[in-house]
Short mmCIF file of C-alpha atoms in Angstrom, two decimals:
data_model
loop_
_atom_site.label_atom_id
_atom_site.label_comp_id
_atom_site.label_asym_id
_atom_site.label_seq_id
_atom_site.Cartn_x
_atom_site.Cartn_y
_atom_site.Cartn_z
CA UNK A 246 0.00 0.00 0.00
CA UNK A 247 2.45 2.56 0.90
CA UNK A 248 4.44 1.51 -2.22
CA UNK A 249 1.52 2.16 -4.49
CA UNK A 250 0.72 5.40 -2.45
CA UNK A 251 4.17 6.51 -3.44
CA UNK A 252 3.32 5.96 -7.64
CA UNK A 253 0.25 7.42 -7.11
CA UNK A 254 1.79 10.51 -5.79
CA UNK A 255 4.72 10.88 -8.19
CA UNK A 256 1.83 10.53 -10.89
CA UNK A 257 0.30 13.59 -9.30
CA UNK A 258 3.69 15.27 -8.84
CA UNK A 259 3.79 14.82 -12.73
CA UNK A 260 0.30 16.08 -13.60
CA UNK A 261 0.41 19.17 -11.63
CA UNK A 262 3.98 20.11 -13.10
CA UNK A 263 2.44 19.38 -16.45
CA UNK A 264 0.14 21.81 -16.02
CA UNK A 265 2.00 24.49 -14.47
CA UNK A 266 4.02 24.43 -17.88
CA UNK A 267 2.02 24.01 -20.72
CA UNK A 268 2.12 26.52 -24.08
CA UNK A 269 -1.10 27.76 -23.33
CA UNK A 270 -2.89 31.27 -22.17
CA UNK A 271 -3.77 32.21 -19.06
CA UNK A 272 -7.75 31.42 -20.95
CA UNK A 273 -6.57 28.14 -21.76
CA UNK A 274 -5.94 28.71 -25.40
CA UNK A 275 -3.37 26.24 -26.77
CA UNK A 276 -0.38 27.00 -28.92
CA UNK A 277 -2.03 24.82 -31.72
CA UNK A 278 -4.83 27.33 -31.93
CA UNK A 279 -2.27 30.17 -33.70
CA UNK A 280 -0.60 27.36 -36.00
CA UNK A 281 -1.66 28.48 -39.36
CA UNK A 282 -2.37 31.86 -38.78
CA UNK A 283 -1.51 35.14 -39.45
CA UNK A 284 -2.29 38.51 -37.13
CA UNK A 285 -1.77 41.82 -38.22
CA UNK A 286 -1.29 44.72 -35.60
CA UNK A 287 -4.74 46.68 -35.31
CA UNK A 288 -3.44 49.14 -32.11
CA UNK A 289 -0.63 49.69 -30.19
CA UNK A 290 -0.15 50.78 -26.39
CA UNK A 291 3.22 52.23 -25.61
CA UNK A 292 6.25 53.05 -27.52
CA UNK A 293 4.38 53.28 -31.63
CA UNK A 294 5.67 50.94 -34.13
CA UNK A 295 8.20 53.50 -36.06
CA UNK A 296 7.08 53.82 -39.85
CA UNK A 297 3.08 52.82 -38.73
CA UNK A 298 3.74 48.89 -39.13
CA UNK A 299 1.58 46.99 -39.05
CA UNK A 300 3.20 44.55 -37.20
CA UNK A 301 2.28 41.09 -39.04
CA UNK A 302 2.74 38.01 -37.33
CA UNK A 303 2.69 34.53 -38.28
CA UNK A 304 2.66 30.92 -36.89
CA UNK A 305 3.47 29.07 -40.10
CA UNK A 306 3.14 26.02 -38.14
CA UNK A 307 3.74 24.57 -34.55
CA UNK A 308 6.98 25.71 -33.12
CA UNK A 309 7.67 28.23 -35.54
CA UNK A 310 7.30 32.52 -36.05
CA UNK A 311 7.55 35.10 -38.52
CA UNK A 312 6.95 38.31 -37.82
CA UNK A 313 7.88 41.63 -39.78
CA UNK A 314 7.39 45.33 -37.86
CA UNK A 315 7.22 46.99 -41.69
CA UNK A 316 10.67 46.28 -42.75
CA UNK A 317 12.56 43.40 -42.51
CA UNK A 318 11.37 39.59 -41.86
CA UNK A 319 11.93 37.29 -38.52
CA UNK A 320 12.01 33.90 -38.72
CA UNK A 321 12.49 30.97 -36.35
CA UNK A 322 11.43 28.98 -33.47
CA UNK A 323 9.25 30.04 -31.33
CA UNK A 324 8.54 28.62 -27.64
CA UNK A 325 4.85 29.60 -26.23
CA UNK A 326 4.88 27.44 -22.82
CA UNK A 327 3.99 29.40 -19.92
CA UNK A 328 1.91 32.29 -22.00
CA UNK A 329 4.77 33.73 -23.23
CA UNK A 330 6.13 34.13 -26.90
CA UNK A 331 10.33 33.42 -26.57
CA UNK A 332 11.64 33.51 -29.69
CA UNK A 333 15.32 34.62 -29.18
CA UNK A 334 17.30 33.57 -31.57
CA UNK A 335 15.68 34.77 -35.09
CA UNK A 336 17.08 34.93 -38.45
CA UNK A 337 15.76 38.32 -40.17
CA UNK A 338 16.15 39.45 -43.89
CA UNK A 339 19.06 42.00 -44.22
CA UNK A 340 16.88 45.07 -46.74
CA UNK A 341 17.52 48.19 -46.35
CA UNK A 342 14.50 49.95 -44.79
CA UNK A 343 12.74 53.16 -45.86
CA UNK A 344 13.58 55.87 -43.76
CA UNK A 345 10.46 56.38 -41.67
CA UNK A 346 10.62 52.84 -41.03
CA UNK A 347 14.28 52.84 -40.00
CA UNK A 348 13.55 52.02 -36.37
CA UNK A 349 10.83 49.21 -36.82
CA UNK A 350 12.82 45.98 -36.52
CA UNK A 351 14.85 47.57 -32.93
CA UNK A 352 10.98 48.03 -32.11
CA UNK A 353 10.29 44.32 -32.96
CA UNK A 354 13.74 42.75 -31.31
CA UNK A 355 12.98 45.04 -27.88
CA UNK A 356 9.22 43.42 -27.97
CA UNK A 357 10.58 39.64 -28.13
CA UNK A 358 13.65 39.96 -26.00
CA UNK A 359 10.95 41.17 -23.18
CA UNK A 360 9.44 37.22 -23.21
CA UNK A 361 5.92 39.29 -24.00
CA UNK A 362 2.99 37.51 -22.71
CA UNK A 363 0.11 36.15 -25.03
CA UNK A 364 -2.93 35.82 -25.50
CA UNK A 365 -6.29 34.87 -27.91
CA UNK A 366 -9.81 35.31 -27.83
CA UNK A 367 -11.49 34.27 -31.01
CA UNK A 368 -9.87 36.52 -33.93
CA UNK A 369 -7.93 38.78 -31.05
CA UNK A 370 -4.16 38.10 -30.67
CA UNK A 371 -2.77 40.38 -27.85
CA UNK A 372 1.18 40.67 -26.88
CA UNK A 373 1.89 42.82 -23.70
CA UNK A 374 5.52 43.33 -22.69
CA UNK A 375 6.70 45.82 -20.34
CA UNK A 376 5.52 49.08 -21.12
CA UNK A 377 3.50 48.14 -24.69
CA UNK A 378 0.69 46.42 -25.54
CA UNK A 379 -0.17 44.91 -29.55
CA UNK A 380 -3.46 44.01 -30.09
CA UNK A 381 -3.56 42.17 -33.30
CA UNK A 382 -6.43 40.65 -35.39
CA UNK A 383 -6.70 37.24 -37.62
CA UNK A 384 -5.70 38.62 -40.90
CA UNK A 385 -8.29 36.61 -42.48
CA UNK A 386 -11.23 38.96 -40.58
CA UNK A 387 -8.78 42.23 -41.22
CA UNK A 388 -7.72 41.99 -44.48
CA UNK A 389 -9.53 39.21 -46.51
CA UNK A 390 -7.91 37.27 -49.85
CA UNK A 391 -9.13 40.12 -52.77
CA UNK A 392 -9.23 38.23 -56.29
CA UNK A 393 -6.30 37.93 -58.60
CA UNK A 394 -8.92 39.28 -61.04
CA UNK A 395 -9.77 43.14 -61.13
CA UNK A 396 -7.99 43.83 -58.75
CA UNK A 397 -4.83 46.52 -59.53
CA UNK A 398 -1.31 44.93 -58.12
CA UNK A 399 1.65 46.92 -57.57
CA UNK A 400 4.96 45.78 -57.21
CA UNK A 401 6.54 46.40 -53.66
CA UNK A 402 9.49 43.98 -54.09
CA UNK A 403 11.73 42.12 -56.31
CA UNK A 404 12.81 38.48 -55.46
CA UNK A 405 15.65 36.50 -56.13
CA UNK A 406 17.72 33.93 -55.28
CA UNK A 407 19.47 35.44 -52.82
CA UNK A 408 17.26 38.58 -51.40
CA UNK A 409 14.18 40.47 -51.47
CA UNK A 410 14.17 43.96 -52.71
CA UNK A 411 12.88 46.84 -51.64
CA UNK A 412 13.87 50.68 -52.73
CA UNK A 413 13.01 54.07 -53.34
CA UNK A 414 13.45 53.77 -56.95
CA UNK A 415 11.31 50.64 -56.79
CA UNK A 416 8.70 52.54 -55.15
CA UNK A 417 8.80 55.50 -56.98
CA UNK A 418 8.63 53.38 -60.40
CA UNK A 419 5.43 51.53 -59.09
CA UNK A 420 4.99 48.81 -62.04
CA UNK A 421 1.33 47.59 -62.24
CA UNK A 422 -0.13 44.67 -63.27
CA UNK A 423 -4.02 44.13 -63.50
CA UNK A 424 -5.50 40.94 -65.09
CA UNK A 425 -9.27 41.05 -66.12
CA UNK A 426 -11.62 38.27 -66.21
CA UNK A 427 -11.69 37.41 -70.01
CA UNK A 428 -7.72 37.43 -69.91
CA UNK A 429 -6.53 39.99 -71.37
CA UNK A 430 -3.81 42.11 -68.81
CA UNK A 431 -2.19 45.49 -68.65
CA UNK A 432 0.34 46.98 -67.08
CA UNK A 433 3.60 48.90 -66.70
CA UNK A 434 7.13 48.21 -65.79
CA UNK A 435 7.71 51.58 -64.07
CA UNK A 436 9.32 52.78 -67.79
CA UNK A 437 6.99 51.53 -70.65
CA UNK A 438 3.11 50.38 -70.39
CA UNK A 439 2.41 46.57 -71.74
CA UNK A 440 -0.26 44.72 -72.40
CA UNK A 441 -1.34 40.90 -73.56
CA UNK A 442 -2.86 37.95 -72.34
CA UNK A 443 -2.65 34.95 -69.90
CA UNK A 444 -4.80 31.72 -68.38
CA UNK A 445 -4.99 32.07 -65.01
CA UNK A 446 -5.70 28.90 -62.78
CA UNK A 447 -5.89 27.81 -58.87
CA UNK A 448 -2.04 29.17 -58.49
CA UNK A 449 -0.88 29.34 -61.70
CA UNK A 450 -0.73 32.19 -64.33
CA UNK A 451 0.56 31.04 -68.28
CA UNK A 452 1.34 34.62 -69.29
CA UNK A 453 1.59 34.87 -73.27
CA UNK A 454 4.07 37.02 -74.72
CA UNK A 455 3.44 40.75 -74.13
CA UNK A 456 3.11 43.97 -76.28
CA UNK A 457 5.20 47.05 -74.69
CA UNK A 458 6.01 50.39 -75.60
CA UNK A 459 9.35 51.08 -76.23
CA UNK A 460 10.41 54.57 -74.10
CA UNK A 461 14.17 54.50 -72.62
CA UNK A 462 14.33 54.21 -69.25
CA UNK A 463 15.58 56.85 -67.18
CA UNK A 464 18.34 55.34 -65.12
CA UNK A 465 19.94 52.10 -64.79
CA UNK A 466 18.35 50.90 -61.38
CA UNK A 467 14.82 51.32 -63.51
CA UNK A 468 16.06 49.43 -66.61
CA UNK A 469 16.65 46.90 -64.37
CA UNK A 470 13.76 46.87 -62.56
CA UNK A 471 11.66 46.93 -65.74
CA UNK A 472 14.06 43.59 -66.93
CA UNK A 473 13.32 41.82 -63.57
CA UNK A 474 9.29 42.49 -63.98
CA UNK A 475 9.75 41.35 -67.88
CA UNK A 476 11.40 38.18 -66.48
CA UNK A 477 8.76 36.92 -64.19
CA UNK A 478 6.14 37.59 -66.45
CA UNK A 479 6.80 35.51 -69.26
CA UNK A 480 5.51 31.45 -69.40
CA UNK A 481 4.52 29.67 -66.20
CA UNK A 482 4.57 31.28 -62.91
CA UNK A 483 3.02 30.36 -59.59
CA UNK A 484 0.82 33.14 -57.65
CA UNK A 485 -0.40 32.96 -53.66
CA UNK A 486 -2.90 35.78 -53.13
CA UNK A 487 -2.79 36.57 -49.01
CA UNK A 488 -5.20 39.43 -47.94
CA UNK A 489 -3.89 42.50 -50.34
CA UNK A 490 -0.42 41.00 -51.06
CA UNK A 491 0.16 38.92 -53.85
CA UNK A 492 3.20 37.07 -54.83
CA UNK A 493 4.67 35.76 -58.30
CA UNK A 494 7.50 33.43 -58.84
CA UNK A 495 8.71 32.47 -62.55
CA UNK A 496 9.19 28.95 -63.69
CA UNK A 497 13.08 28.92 -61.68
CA UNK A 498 11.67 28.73 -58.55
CA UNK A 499 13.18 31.78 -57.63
CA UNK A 500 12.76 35.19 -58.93
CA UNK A 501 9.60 36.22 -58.14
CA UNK A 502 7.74 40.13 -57.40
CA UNK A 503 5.62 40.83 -54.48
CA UNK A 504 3.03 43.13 -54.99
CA UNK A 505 0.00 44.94 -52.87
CA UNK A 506 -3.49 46.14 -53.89
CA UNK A 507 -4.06 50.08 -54.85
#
């Protein structure tokens, strides 16, 4: 008896340590409910995001984050026992940012290296820190998937192999691209307008060769922007369409554009 007393309270030993350390809320929410999801910032308490944000954060799937303040990318694991989000040892992007957005990613790093606690109720992600609070919403309820279709895309970045680009010329050239329902497309490269045709399917876009105008363009840095676009718009490329955002990436795997709604 006293042997099986002792199991029995080891067990319980177990069980309550169990559930003193579990990656849950202080509501009971479970890490798996974030897996798959993606919260953008909707206010902040405290010290402002510099630049506006939003701040975007995602759990692409369990044990791992991405988050972005308006500039640069974090990635890696991510540890949610105890209510708290420690993710200390992320990999970011290295882009130059913009300069009203110089400060955002010190503003994301100072948030995570304070352990901030978390929380969800229903759509409503919440981090609170020290002295800020982020109240963040299911970016599915915020900002839902617009159609590839009628909608006007600009470019906001270039992709390729080895980064993601961003810059003022880039964002002063704003190239376009709008597709319509019977297939025909227009657009510009941020030097010459183009237009044509292409199939579009569940995620992939056959783009047929286009028709362009034929102005110089004014610098280098937008000749090569306009030869980048060109590139990723000819044959087969694969499209995601996430809220306003939408990405491209030519048959290589690898160069790609990102673009946003206007």
């Amino acid at each position: 008896m006293i042997r099986t007393f002792r199991v029995l309270a080891l067990v319980c030993l177990a069980a309550v340590a169990a559930a003193c350390s579990t990656d849950s809320d202080s509501a009971g929410n479970s890490a798996e409910d974030l897996t798959g999801r993606t919260f953008v910032s909707t206010s902040v308490s405290g010290t402002q995001i510099p630049g506006a944000g939003p701040m975007v954060v995602e759990f692409p799937e369990d044990g791992r984050i991405s988050a972005t303040a308006g500039c640069n990318r974090f990635v890696g694991s991510v540890d949610l026992a105890d209510g708290r989000v420690k993710a200390s040892d992320l990999a970011s992007t290295m882009m130059a940012c913009l300069p009203e957005r110089e400060g955002a990613d010190a503003w994301l790093t100072t948030l995570f290296d304070a352990e901030p606690r978390w929380s969800l109720d229903g759509n409503t992600f919440t981090l609170t820190g020290d002295d800020i609070t982020v109240s963040l919403q299911d970016e599915k309820v915020v900002d839902p998937d617009l159609p590839i279709t009628g909608t006007e895309w600009v470019v906001t970045s270039l992709r390729t192999a080895d980064a993601v680009v961003r810059s003022v010329a880039l964002e002063n050239a704003a190239p376009t691209l709008t597709l319509a329902d019977d297939g025909t497309l227009t657009g510009n490269t941020g030097c010459n307008e183009f237009g044509g045709s292409a199939e579009v399917g569940d995620d992939v876009i056959l783009f047929e060769p286009l028709t362009m105008t034929r102005a110089a363009c004014a610098d280098p840095e937008l000749a090569d922007i306009e030869t980048h676009v060109l590139n990723v718009l000819a044959g087969e490329t694969t499209y995601t369409v996430q809220g306003s955002s939408m990405t491209l990436t030519a048959a290589n795997g690898t160069d790609g554009l990102e673009f946003t709604a206007r």
